[in-house]
Coordinates of C-alpha atoms in Angstrom, one line a residue:
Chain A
X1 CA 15.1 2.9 11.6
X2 CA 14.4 0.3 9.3
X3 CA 14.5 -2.5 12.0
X4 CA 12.3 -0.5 14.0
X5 CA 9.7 0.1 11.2
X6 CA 9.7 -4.2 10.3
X7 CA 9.3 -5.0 14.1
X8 CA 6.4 -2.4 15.5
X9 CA 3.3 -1.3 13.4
X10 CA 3.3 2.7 13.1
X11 CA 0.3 4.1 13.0
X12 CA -0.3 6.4 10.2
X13 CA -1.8 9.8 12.0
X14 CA 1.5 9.1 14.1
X15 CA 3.7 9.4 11.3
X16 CA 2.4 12.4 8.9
X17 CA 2.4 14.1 12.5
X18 CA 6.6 13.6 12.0
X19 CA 6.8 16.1 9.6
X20 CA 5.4 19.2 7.8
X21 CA 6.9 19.5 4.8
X22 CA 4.7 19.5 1.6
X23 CA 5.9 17.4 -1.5
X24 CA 8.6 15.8 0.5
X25 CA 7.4 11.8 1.1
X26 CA 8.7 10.0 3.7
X27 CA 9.2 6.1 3.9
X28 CA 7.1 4.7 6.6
X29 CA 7.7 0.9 5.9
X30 CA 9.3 -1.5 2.9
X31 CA 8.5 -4.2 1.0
X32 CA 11.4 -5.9 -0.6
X33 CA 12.4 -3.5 -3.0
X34 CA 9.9 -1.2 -2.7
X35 CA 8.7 2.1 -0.7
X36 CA 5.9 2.5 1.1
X37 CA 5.8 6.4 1.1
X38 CA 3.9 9.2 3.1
X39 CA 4.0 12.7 1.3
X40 CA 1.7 15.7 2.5
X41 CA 0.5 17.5 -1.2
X42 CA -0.4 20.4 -1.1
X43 CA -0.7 22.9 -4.5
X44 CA 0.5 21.6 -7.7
X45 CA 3.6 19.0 -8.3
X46 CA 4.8 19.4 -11.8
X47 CA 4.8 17.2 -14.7
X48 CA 7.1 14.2 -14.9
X49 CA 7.0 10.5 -16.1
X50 CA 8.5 7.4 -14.6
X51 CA 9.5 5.4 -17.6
X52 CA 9.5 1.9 -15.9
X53 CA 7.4 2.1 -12.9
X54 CA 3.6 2.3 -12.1
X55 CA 2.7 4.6 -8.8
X56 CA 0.2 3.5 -6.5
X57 CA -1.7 5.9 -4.8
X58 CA -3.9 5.8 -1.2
X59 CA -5.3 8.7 -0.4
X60 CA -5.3 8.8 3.6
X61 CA -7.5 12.7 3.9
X62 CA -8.4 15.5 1.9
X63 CA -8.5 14.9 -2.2
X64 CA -6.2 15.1 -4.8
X65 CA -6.1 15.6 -8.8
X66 CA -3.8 13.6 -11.0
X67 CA -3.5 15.4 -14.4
X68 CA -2.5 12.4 -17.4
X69 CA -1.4 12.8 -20.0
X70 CA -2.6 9.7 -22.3
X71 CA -2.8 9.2 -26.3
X72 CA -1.9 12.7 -26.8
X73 CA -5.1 14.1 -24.7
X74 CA -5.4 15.1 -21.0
X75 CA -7.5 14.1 -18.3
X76 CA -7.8 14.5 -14.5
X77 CA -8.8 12.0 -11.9
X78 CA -10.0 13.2 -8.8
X79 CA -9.0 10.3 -6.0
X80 CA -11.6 10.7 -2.7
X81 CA -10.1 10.3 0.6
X82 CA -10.0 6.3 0.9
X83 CA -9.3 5.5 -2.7
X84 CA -6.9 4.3 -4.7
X85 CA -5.1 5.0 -8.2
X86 CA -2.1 3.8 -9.7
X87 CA -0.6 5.3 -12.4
X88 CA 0.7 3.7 -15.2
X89 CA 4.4 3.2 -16.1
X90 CA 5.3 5.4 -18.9
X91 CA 1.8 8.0 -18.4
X92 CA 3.2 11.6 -17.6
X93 CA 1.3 13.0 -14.7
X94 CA 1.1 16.2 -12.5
X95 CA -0.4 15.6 -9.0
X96 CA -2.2 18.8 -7.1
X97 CA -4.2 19.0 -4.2
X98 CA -6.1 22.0 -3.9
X99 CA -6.7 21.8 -0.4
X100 CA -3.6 19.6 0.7
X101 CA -3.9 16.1 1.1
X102 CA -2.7 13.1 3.0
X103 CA -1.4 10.2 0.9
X104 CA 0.2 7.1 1.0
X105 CA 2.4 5.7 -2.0
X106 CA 3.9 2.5 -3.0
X107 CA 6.5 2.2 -5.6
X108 CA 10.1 0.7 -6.3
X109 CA 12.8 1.8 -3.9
X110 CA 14.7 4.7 -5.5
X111 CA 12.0 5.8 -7.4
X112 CA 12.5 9.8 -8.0
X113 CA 9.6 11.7 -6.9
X114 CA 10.1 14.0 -10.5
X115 CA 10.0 11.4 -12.2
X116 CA 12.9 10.4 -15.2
X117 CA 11.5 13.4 -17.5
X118 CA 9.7 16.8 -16.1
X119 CA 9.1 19.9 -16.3
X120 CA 10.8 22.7 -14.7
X121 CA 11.1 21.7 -11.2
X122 CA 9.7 24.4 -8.9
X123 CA 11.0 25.2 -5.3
X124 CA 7.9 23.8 -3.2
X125 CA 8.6 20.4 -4.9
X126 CA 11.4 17.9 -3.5
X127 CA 13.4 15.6 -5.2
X128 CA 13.9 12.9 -3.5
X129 CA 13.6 9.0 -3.6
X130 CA 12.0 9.6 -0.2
X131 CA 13.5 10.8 3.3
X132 CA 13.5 8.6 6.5
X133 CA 10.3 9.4 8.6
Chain B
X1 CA -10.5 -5.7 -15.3
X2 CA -6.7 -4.7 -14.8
X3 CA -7.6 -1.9 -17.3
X4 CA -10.3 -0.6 -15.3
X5 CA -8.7 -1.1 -12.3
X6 CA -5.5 1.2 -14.0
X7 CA -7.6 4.1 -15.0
X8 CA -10.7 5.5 -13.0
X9 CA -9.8 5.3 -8.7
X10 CA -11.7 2.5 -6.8
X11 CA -13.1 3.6 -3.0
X12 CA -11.9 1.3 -0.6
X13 CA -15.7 1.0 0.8
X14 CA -16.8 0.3 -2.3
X15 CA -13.9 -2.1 -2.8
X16 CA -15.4 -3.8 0.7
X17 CA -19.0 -3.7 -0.1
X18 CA -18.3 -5.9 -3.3
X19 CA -17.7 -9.1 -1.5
X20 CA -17.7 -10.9 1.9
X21 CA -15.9 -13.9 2.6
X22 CA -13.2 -13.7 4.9
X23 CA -9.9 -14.8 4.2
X24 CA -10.2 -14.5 0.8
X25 CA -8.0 -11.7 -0.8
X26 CA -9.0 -9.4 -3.8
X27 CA -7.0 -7.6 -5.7
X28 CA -8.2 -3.7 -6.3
X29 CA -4.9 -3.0 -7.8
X30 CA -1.4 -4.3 -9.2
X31 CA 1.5 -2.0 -9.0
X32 CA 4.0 -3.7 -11.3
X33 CA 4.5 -7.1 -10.3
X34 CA 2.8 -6.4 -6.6
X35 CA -0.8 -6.7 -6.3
X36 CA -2.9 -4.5 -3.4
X37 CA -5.2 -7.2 -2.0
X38 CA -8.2 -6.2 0.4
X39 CA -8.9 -8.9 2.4
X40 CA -12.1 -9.3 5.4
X41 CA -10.3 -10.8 8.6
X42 CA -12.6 -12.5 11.1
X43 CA -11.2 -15.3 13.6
X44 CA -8.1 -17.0 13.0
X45 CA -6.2 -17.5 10.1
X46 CA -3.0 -20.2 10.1
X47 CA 0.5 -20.6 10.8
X48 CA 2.6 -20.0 7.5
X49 CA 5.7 -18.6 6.4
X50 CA 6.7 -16.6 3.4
X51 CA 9.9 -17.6 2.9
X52 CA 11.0 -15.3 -0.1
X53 CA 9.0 -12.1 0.4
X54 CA 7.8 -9.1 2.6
X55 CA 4.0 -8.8 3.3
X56 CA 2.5 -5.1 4.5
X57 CA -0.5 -4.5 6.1
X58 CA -2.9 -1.7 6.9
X59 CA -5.6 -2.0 9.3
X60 CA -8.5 0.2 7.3
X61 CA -11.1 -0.5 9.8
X62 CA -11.3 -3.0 13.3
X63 CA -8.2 -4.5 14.7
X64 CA -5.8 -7.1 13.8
X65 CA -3.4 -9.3 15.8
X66 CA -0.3 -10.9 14.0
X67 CA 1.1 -13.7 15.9
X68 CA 5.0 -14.1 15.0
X69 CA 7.8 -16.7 15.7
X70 CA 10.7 -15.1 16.4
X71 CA 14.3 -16.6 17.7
X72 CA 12.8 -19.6 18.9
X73 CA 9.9 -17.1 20.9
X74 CA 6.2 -15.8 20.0
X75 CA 4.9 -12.6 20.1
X76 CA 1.5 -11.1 19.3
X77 CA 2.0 -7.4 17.5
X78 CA -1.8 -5.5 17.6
X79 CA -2.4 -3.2 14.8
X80 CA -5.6 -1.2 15.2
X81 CA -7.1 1.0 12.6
X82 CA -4.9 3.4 10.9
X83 CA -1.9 1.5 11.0
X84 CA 0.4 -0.5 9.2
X85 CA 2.8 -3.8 10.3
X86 CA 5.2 -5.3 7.8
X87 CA 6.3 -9.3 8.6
X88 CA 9.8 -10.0 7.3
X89 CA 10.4 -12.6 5.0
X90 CA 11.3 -16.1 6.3
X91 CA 9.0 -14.9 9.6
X92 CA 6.4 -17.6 10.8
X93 CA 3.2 -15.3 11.5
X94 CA -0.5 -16.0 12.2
X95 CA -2.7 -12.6 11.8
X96 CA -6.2 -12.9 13.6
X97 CA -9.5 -10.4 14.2
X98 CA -10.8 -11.5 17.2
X99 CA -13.5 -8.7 16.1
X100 CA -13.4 -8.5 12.6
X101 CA -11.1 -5.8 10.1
X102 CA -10.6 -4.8 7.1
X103 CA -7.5 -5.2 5.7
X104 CA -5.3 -3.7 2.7
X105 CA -2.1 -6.0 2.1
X106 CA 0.7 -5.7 -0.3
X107 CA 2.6 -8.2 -1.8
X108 CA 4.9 -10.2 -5.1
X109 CA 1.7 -11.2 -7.1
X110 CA 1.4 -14.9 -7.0
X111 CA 2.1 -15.0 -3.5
X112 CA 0.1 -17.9 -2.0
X113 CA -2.3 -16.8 1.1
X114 CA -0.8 -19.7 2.8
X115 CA 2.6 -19.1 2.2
X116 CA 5.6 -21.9 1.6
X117 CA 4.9 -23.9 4.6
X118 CA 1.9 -23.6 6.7
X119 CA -0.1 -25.5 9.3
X120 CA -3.2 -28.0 8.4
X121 CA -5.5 -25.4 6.5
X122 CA -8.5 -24.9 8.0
X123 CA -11.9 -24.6 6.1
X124 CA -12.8 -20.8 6.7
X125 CA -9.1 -19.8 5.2
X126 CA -9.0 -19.4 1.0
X127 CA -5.7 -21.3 -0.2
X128 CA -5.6 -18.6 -3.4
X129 CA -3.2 -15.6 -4.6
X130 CA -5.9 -13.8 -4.7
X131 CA -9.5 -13.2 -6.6
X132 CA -10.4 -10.3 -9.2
X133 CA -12.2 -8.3 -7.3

């Protein structure tokens, strides 16, 4: 799989046709050490922190929300379809998308989607460092 | 400009509209050490070779071809709109836009547009890691 994906281009509509699943990404291509991820949201994730990573987010359709928790307050971003947001190492953050979204994500290989710290992990949410497409 | 790159989303066509010489990366976002470089493609760009690092790219609007040197052969990968490509390290590649595209690229920041080795530079291609955007 991996030769495949570093020898033909995919194209994305292709891939998030693969698979269903919300909260669940898939890797579509690497970099190195890092993931370039696909994940359908749709709902609420829940609350987690990655301690030594930023998370870069694409959104690819639809909109999503990323809650942040920064200096002791809380804010949300709404990210359009066709923008980008990375956030930063060490913010604790809680992704939603109301109306389900299409996204694309870089970050480290073996980067837990909950994060190192979270909240209660509900059922609708995977944990995963990502799933072949 | 890192800070407010790190905290509200940028819209790629936003991103886009802010500049337009081709060949000439910008980077809307860093994800550790990696930047997220938009770059205009339009014509040809060089032979070169990255000899220590991955490069991704997604075709966000036009076409792209990527010219690669492979076991002693060539072949020319297309990646329209939508899709993404990833050239192996140590590959010999020359990406071209016979009609134009926008391109999102990801890459070790401080990763030289021209790579390690490279054929004589021509005028219309930036020799840069890439600009603030």
């Amino acid at each position: 799989m991996i030769d495949r994906m570093s020898t033909q281009p995919i194209s994305l509509d292709d891939a998030f046709a693969r698979f269903t699943d919300i909260w669940s990404p898939r890797i579509v291509a690497t970099i190195n050490d890092y993931d370039v991820r696909l994940a359908r949201f749709a709902g609420e994730h829940v609350w987690h922190v990655h301690e030594n990573t930023d998370e870069f987010f694409l959104v690819v359709d639809g909109e999503i929300d990323i809650a942040l928790r920064e200096d002791g307050d809380e804010r949300v971003v709404t990210v359009p379809r066709g923008a980008v947001f990375v956030v930063p190492r060490g913010t604790f953050h809680k992704p939603s998308a109301k109306d389900g979204a299409l996204v694309l994500l870089v970050e480290p290989s073996g980067t837990l989607t909950v994060g190192d710290t979270h909240d209660e992990v509900p059922d609708h949410v995977d944990v995963t460092t990502g799933h072949a497409l």
